[in-house]
Short mmCIF file of C-alpha atoms in Angstrom, two decimals:
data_model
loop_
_atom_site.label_atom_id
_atom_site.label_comp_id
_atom_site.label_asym_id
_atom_site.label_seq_id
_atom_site.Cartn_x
_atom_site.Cartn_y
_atom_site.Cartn_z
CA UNK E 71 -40.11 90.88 -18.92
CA UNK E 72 -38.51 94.13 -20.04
CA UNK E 73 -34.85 93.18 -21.71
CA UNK E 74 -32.42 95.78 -20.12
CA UNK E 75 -30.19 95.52 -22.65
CA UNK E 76 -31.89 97.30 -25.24
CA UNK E 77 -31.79 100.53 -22.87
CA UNK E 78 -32.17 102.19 -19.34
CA UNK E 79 -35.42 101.56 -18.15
CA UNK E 80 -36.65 105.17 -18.84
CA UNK E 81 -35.46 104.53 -22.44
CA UNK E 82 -38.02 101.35 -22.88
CA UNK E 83 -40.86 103.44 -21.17
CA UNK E 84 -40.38 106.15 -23.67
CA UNK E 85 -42.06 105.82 -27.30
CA UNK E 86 -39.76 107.83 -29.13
CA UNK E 87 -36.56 105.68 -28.07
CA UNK E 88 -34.98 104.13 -30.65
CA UNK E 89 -33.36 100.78 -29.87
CA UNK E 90 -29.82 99.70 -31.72
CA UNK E 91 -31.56 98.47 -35.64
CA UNK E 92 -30.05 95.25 -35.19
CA UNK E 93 -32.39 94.61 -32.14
CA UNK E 94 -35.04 96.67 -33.52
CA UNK E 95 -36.01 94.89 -36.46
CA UNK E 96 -36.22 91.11 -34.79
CA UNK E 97 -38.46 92.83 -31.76
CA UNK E 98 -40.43 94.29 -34.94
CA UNK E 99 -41.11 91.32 -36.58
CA UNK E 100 -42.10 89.37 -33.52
CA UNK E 101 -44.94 92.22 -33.84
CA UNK E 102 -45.83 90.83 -37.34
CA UNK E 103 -45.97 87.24 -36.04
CA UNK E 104 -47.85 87.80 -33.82
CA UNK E 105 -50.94 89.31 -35.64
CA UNK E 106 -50.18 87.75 -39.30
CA UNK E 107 -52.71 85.06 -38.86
CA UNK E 108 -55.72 87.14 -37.61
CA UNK E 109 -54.56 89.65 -40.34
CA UNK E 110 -54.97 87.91 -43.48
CA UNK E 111 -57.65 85.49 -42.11
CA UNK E 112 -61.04 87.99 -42.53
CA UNK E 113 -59.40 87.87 -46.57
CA UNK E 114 -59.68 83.92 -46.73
CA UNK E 115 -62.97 84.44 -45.16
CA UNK E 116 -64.69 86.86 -47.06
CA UNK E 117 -63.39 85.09 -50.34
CA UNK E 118 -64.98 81.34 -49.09
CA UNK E 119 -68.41 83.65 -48.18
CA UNK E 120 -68.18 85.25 -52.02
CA UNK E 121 -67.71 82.20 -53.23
CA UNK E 122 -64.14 82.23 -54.98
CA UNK E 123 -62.13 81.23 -51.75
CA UNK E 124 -60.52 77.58 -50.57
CA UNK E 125 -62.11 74.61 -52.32
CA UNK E 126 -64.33 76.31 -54.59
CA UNK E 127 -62.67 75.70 -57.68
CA UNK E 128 -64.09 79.63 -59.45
CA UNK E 129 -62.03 80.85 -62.06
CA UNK E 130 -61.89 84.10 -59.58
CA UNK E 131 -59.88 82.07 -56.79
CA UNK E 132 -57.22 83.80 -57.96
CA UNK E 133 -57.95 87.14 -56.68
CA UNK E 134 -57.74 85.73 -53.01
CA UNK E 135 -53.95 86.32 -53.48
CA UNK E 136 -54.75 90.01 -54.46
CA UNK E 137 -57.03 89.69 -51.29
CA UNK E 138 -54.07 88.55 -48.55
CA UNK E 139 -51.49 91.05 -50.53
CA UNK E 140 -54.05 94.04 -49.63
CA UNK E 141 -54.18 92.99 -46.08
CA UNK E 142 -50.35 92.68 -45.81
CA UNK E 143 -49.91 95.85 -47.57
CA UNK E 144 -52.15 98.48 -45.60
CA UNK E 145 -51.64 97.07 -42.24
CA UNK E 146 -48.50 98.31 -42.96
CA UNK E 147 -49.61 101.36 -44.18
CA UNK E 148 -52.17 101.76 -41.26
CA UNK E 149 -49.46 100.89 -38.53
CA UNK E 150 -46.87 103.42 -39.82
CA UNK E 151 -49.82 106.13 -39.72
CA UNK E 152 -49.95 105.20 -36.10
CA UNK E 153 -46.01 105.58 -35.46
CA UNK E 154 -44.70 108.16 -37.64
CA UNK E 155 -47.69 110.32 -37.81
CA UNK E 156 -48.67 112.67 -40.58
CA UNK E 157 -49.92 115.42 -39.11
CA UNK E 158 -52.97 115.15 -36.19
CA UNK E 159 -53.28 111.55 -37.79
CA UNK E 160 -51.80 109.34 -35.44
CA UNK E 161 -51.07 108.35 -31.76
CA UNK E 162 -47.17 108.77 -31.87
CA UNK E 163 -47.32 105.35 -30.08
CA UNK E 164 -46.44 101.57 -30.97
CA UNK E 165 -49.87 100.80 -32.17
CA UNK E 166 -50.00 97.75 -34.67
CA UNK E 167 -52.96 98.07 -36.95
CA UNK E 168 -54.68 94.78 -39.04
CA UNK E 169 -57.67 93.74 -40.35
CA UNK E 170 -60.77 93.90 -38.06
CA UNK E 171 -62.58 90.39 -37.10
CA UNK E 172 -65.84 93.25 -36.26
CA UNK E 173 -66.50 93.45 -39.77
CA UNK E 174 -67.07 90.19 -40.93
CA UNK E 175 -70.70 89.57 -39.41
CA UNK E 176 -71.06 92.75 -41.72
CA UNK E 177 -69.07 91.75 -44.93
CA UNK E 178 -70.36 87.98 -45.02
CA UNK E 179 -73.76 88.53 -46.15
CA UNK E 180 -73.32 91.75 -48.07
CA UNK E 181 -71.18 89.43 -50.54
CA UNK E 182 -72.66 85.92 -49.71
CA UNK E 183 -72.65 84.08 -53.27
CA UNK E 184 -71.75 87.07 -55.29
CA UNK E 185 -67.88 86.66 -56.36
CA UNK E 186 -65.89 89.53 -57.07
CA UNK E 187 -69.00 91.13 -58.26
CA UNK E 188 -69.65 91.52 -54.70
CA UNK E 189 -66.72 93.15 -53.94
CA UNK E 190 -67.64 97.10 -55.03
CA UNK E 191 -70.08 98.15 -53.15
CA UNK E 192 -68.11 95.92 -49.95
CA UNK E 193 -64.85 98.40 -50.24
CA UNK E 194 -67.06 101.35 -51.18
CA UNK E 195 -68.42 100.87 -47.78
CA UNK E 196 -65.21 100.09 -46.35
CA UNK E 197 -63.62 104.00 -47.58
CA UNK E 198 -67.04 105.74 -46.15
CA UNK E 199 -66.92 103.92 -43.26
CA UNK E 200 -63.42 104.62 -42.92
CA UNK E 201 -64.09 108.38 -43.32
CA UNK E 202 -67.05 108.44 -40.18
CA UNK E 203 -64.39 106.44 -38.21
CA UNK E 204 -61.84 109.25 -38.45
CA UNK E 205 -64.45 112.01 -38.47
CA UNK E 206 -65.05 109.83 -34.67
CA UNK E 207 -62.22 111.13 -33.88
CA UNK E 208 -63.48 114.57 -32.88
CA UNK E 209 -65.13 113.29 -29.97
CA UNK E 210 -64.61 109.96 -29.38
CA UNK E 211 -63.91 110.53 -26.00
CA UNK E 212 -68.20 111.83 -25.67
CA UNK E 213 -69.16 108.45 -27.08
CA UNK E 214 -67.45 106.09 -24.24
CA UNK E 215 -70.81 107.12 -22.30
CA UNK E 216 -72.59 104.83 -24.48
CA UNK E 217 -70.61 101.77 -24.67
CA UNK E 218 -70.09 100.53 -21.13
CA UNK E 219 -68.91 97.06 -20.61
CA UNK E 220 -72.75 95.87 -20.91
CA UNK E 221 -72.28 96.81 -24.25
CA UNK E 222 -69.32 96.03 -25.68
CA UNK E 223 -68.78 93.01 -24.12
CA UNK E 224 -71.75 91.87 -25.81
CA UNK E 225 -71.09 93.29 -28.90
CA UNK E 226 -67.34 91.34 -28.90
CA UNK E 227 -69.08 88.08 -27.74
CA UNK E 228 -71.90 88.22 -30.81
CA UNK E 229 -68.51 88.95 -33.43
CA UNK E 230 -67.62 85.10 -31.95
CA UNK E 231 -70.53 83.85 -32.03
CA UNK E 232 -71.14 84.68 -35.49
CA UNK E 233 -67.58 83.54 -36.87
CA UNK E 234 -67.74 80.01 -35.10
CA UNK E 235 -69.76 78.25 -37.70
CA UNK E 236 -66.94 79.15 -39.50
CA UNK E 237 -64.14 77.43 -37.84
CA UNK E 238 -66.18 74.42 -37.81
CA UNK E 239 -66.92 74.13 -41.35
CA UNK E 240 -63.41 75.22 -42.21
CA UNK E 241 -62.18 72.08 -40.13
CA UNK E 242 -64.60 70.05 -41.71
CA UNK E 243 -63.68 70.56 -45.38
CA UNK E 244 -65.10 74.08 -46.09
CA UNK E 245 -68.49 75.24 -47.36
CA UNK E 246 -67.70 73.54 -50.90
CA UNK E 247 -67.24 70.30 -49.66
CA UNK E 248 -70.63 70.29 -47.88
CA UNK E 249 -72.75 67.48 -49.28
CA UNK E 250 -69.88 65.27 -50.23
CA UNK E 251 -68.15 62.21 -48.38
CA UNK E 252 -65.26 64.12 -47.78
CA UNK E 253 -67.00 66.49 -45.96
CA UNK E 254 -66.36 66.12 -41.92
CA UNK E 255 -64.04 62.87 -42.69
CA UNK E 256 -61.27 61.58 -39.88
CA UNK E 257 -58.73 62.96 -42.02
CA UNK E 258 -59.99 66.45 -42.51
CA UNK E 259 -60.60 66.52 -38.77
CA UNK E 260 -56.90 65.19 -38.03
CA UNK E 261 -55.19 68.21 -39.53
CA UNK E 262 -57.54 70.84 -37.55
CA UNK E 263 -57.12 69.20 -34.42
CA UNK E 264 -53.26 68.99 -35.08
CA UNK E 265 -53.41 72.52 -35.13
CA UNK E 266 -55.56 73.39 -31.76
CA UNK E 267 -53.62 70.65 -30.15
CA UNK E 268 -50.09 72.23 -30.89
CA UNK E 269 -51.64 75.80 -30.43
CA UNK E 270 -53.11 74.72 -27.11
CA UNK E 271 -49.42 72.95 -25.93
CA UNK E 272 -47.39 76.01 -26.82
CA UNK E 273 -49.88 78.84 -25.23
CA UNK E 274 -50.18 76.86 -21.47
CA UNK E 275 -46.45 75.24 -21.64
CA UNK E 276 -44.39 77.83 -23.47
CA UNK E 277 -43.60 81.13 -22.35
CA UNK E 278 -42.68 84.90 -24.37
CA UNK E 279 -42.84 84.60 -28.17
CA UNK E 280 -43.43 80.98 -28.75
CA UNK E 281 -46.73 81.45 -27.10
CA UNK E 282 -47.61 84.60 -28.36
CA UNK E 283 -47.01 83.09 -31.49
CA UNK E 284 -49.04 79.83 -30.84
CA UNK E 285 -51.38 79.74 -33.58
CA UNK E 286 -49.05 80.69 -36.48
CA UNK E 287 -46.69 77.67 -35.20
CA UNK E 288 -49.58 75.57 -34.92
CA UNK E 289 -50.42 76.60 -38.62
CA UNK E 290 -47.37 75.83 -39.83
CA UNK E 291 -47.00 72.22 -38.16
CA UNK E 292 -50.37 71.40 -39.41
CA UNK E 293 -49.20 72.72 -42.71
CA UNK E 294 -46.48 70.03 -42.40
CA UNK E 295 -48.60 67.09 -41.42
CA UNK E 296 -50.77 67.85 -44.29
CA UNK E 297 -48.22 67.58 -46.55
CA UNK E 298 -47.34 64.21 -44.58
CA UNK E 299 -50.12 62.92 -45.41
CA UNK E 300 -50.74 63.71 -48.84
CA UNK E 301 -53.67 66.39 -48.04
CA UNK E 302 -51.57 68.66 -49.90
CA UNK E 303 -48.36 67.83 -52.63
CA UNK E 304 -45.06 69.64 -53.38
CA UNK E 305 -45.92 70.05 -56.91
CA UNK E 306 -49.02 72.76 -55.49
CA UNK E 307 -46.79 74.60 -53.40
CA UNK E 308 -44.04 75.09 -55.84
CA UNK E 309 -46.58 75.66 -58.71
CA UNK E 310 -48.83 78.70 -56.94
CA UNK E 311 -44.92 79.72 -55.63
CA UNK E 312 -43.98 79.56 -59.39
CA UNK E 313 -47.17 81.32 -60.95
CA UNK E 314 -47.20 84.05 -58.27
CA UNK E 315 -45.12 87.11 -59.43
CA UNK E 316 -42.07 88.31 -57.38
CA UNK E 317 -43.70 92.23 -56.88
CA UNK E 318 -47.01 93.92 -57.94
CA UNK E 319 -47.97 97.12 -57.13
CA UNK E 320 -51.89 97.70 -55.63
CA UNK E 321 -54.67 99.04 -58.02
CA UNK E 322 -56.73 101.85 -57.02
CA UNK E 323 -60.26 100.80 -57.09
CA UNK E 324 -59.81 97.42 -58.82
CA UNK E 325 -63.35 96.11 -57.99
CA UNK E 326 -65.01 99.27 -58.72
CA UNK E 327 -66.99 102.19 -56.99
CA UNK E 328 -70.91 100.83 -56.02
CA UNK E 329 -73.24 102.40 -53.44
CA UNK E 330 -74.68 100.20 -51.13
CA UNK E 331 -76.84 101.49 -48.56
CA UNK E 332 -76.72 98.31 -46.23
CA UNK E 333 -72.68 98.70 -47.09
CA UNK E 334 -72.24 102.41 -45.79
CA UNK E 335 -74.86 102.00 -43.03
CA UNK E 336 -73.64 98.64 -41.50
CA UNK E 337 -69.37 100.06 -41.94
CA UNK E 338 -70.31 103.20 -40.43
CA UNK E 339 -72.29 101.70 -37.38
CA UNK E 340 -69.37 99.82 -36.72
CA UNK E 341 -67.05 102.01 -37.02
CA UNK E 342 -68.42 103.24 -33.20
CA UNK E 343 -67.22 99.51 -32.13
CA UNK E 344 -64.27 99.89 -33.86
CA UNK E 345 -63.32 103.36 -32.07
CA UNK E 346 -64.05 102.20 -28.76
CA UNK E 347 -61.92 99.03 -29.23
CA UNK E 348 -58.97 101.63 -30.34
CA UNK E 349 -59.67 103.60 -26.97
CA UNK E 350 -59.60 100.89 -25.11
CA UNK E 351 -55.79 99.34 -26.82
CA UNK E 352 -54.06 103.24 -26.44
CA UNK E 353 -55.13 103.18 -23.03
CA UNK E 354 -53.27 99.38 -22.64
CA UNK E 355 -50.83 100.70 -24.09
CA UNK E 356 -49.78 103.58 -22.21
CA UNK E 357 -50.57 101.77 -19.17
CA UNK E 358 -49.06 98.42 -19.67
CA UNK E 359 -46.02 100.60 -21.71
CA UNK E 360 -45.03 103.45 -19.67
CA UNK E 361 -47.45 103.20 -16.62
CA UNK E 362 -49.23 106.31 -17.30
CA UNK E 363 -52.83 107.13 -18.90
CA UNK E 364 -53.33 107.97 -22.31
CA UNK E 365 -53.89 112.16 -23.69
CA UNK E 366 -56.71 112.64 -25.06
CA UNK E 367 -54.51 113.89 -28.47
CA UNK E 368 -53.29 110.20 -28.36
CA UNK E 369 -56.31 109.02 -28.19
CA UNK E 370 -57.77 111.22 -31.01
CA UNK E 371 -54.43 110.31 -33.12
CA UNK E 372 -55.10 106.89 -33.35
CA UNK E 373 -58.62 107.39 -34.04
CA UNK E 374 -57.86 109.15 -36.78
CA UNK E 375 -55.15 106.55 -37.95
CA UNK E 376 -57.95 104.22 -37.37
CA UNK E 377 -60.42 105.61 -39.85
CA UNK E 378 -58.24 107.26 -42.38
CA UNK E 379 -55.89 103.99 -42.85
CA UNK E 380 -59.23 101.76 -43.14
CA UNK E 381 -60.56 104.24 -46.15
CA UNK E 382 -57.29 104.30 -48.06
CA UNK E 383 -57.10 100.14 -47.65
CA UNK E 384 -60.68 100.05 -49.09
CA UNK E 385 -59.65 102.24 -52.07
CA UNK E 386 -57.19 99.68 -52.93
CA UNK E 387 -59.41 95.95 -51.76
CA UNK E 388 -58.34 95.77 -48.73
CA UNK E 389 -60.48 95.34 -45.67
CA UNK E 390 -60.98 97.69 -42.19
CA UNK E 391 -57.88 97.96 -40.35
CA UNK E 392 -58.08 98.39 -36.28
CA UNK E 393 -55.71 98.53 -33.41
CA UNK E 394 -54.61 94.65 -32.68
CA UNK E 395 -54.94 93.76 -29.18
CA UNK E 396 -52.44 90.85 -29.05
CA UNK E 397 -49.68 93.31 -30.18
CA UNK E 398 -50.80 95.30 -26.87
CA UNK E 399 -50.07 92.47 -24.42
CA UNK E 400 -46.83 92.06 -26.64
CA UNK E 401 -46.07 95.33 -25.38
CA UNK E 402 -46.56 94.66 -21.99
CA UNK E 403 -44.43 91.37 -22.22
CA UNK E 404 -41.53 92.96 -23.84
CA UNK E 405 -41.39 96.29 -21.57
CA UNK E 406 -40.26 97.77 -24.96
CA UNK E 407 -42.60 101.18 -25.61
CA UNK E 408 -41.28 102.23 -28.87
CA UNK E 409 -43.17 103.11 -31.67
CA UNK E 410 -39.85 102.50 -33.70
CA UNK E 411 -39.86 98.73 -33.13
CA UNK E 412 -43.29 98.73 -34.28
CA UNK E 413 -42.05 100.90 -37.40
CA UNK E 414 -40.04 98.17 -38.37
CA UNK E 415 -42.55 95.27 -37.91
CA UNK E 416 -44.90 98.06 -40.65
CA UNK E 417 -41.99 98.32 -43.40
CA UNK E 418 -41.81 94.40 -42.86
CA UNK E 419 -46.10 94.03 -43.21
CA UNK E 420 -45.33 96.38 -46.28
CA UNK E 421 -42.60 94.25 -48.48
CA UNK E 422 -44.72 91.41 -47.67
CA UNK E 423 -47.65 93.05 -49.20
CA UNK E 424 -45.80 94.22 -52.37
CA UNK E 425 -44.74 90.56 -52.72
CA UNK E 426 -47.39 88.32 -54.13
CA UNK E 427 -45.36 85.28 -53.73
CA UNK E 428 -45.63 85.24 -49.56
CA UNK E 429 -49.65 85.55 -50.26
CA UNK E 430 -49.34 82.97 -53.22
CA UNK E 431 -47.58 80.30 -50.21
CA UNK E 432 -50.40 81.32 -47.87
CA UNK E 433 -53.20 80.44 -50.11
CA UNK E 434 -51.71 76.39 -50.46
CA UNK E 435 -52.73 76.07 -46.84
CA UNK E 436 -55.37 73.74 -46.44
CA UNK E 437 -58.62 74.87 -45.83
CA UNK E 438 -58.84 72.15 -42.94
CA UNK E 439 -55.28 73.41 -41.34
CA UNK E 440 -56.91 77.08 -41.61
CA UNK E 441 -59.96 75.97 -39.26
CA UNK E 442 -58.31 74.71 -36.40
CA UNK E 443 -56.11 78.13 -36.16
CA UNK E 444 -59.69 79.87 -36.58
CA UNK E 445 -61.88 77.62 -34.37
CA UNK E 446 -59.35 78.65 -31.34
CA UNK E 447 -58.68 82.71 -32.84
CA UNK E 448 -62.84 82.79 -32.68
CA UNK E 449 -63.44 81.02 -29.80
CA UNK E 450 -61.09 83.56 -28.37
CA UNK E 451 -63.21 86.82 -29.44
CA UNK E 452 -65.87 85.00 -27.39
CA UNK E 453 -63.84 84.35 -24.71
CA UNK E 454 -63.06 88.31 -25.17
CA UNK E 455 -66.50 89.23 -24.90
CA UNK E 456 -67.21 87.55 -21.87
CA UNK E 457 -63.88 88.76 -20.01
CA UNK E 458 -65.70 91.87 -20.46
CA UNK E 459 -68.99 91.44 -19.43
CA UNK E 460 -67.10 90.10 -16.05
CA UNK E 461 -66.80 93.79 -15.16
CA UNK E 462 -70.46 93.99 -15.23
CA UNK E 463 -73.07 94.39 -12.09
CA UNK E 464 -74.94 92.06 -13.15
CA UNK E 465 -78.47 93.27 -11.53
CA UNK E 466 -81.59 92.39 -12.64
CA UNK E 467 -81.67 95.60 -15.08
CA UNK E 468 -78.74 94.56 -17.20
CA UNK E 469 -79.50 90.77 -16.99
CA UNK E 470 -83.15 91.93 -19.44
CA UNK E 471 -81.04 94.33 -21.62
CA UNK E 472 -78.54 91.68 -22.16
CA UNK E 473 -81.20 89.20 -22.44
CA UNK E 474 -83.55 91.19 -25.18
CA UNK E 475 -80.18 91.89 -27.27
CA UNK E 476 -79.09 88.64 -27.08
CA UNK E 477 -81.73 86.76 -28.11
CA UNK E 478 -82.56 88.94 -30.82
CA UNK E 479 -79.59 89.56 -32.15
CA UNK E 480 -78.12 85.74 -32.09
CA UNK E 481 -81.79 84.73 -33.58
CA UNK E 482 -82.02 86.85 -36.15
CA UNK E 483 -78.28 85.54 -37.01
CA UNK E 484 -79.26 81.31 -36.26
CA UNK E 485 -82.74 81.93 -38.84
CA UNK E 486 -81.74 84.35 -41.31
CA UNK E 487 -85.22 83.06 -43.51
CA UNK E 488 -87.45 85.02 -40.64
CA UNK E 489 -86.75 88.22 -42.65
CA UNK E 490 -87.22 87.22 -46.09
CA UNK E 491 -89.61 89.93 -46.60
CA UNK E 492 -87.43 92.52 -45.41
CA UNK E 493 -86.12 95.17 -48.10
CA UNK E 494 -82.67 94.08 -48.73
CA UNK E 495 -80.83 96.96 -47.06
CA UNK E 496 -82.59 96.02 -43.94
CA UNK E 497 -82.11 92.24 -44.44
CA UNK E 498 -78.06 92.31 -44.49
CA UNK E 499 -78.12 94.75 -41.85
CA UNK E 500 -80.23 92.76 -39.53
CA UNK E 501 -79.05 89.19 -39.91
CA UNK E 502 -75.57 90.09 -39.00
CA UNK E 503 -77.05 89.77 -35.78
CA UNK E 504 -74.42 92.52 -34.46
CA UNK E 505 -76.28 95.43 -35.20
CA UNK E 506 -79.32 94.82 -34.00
CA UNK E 507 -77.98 93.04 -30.98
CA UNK E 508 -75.42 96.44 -30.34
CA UNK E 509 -78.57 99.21 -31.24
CA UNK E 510 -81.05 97.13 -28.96
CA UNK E 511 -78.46 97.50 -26.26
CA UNK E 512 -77.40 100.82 -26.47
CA UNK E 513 -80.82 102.30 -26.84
CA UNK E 514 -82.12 100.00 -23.87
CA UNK E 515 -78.94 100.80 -21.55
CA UNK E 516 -79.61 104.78 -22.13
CA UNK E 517 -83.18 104.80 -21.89
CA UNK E 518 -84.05 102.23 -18.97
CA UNK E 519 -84.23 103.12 -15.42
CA UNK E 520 -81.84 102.32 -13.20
CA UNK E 521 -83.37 99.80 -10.89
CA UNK E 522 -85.30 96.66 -11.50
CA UNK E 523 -86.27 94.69 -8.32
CA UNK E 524 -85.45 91.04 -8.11
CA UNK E 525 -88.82 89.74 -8.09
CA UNK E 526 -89.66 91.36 -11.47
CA UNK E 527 -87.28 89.05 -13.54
CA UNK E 528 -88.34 85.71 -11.53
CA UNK E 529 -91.71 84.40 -14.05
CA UNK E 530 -89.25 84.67 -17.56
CA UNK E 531 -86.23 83.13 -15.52
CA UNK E 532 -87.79 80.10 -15.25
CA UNK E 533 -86.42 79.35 -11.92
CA UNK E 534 -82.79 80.11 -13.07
CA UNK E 535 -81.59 83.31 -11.10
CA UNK E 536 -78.25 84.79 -11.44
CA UNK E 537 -76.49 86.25 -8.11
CA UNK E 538 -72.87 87.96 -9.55
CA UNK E 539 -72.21 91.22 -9.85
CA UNK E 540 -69.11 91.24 -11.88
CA UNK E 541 -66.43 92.94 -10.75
CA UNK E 542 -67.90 96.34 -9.83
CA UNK E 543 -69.30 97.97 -6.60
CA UNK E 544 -72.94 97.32 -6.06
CA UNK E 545 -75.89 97.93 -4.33
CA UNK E 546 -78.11 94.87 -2.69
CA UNK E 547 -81.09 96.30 -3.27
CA UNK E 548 -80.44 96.93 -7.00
#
């Protein structure tokens, strides 16, 4: 509910109101809290997939602190590009940018079991990619065409579906524990479920922040019962406290410059995702905000935001920033449009980033407390990517297009070994399972005619035949 008093109710509708600081800053920060987790989680991720993150004991774990700084840092940077402006960059609205959960089916095999050796060719493809996503810009608004609900629905469910494994292994003891007794134990279990269990009780029984904060509270109590029961000591937290320094500045290509083409191919194919996703949170924005529809120089603002805030993060190691779509509904909650609040939530994201001490706490968590906050944040993007596909008429025609994509796409991803012959540009391109799934789905949606009668689906349905149509008009005989 909008708070009245803050201002007039044309004051909250209006994105250039700026409420008294001293109520500014806490609504600002509740922005931060609400996205930290998802923000600094693709870091921990990409680091356990390299092979230097939780549990691994590498002499590189270290540079998962750089890793979570990074995030903190240009989220910041990529938010304020979305509030202040600088120039045509920029919506002018109270967009809150992090890092993207879209490019991890992308960035997990391009640096499976490489270290930080892995890591150049990743961020060069994160600045080129970032470059096509603001060059997008020019006519994103052509492209929606393309990406109906069909598509992107699917595209958001395959992102879950790939990431799930994850959770599960997290909660189990993480990839370096696989093998061993420990892995899977009662106790490693107890601390994830501790986590989904409080999550689960503040999102259906609390209301306003506490829910919207859910998993980060959840995180933090499972933190607590981990050190409870002796999963994790004092002496660790105050030690990687002690060791982390109290401000360091980012380095400009600290990993080095490598061209990759599966890098720049698989960023900038995503980057259309990415774009589309952006679209979609100005519009909730607007509408949710200040009950109107987004301009199409809005819209073009924060696509440029969107790309040009992802390619300067890669030029200092940190990861593709997006529009978060929690910090939308936030919006909507609140009844408080400003892109002000949201200016101070960026300035906070930035002073966290520029001190290595709040990343040097965040990388004691348990690996087992991180995968229940990530089995329910994934299971979410599923849950996402179906919502969407609910405003689908589901016919027969889109029932084979989703089909074909579906099962290629989530095969290629379940049996990697299938293309083991494959040049390895192709390989880590196709065994995302994204891409494929997205191209096959695109190309088929564009190309395909528009009917498909009933009885031509019935001998590959074996005897299983869907009846909805989603949420959309539609015609019997289709």
């Amino acid at each position: 509910m909008a708070d009245n008093s803050i201002g007039t109710a044309e004051q909250l509708r209006d994105p250039n109101y700026t409420p008294p600081l001293h109520k500014a800053i806490p609504l600002g920060i509740q922005h931060v809290l609400a996205m930290f987790v998802s923000n600094v989680t693709p870091a921990i991720i990409v680091a356990g997939a390299a092979g230097f993150g939780f549990g691994s004991n590498s002499p590189d774990f270290p540079e998962l602190l750089y890793l979570i700084q990074m995030s903190m840092l240009f989220a910041g940077v990529a938010t304020l590009l979305q509030t202040i402006t600088l120039g045509p960059v920029g919506a002018a609205l109270p967009i809150v940018q992090g890092t993207s959960f879209a490019f991890l089916p992308i960035m997990i095999p391009l640096v499976a079991g490489k270290g930080v050796d892995g890591l150049a060719a990743l961020f060069t493809g994160v600045i080129i990619g970032g470059i096509f996503h603001a060059f997008l810009g020019t006519f994103i608004g052509k492209l929606r065409f393309a990406l109906p609900p069909l598509v992107t629905g699917l595209v958001v469910t395959m992102i879950g579906l790939a990431l799930v494994q994850v959770g599960i292994q997290y909660a189990a003891g993480g990839v370096p524990a696989i093998g061993t007794p420990e892995y899977g134990s009662l106790l490693n279990w107890s601390a994830a479920l501790v986590v989904i269990i409080v999550t689960l009780g503040l999102k259906f029984f609390t209301k306003g922040m506490l829910s919207i904060s859910a998993v980060l509270i959840g995180l933090i109590v499972g933190y607590i019962y981990a050190i409870m029961v002796g999963m994790l000591s004092l002496d660790a937290i105050a030690g990687s406290w002690s060791n982390a320094s109290a401000f360091a500045l980012p380095m400009p290509f600290k990993y080095g410059f490598e061209m990759s083409a599966a890098a720049i191919i698989g960023f900038c194919l995503m980057a259309f995702i990415s774009a589309i996703e952006t679209v979609g949170d100005v519009s909730g924005i607007t509408k949710g905000g200040a009950g109107r529809e987004a301009t199409d120089t809005e819209i073009q603002g924060a696509t440029y935001a969107d790309g040009f805030g992802t390619a300067i993060a890669g030029m200092f190691g940190a990861f593709p920033n997006t529009s978060f779509s929690q910090n939308v509904g936030l919006i909507a909650m609140t009844g408080v449009m400003s892109r002000h609040v949201v200016t101070c939530g960026a300035i906070f994201l930035i002073i966290c980033g520029l001190v290595p001490k709040v990343g040097g706490v965040i990388r004691t968590v348990p690996i087992e407390v991180l995968g229940g906050g990530v089995i329910v944040m994934f299971g979410m993007v599923v849950a996402a990517g179906i919502s969407m596909l609910s405003d689908v008429d589901w016919n027969r025609r889109n029932m084979v297009i989703f089909a074909i994509a579906l099962s290629i796409g989530l095969g290629l991803q379940l049996e990697p070994g299938a293309l083991q012959h494959m040049p390895d540009t192709a390989r880590i391109l196709l065994t995302s399972g994204l891409l494929p799934a997205a191209l096959i789905a695109i190309v088929l949606n564009l190309v395909l005619p528009d009917e498909l009668a009933d009885e031509s689906t019935e001998e590959v349905s074996g005897g299983m035949a869907g009846h909805g149509h989603g949420s959309l008009p539609h015609d019997d005989h289709a």
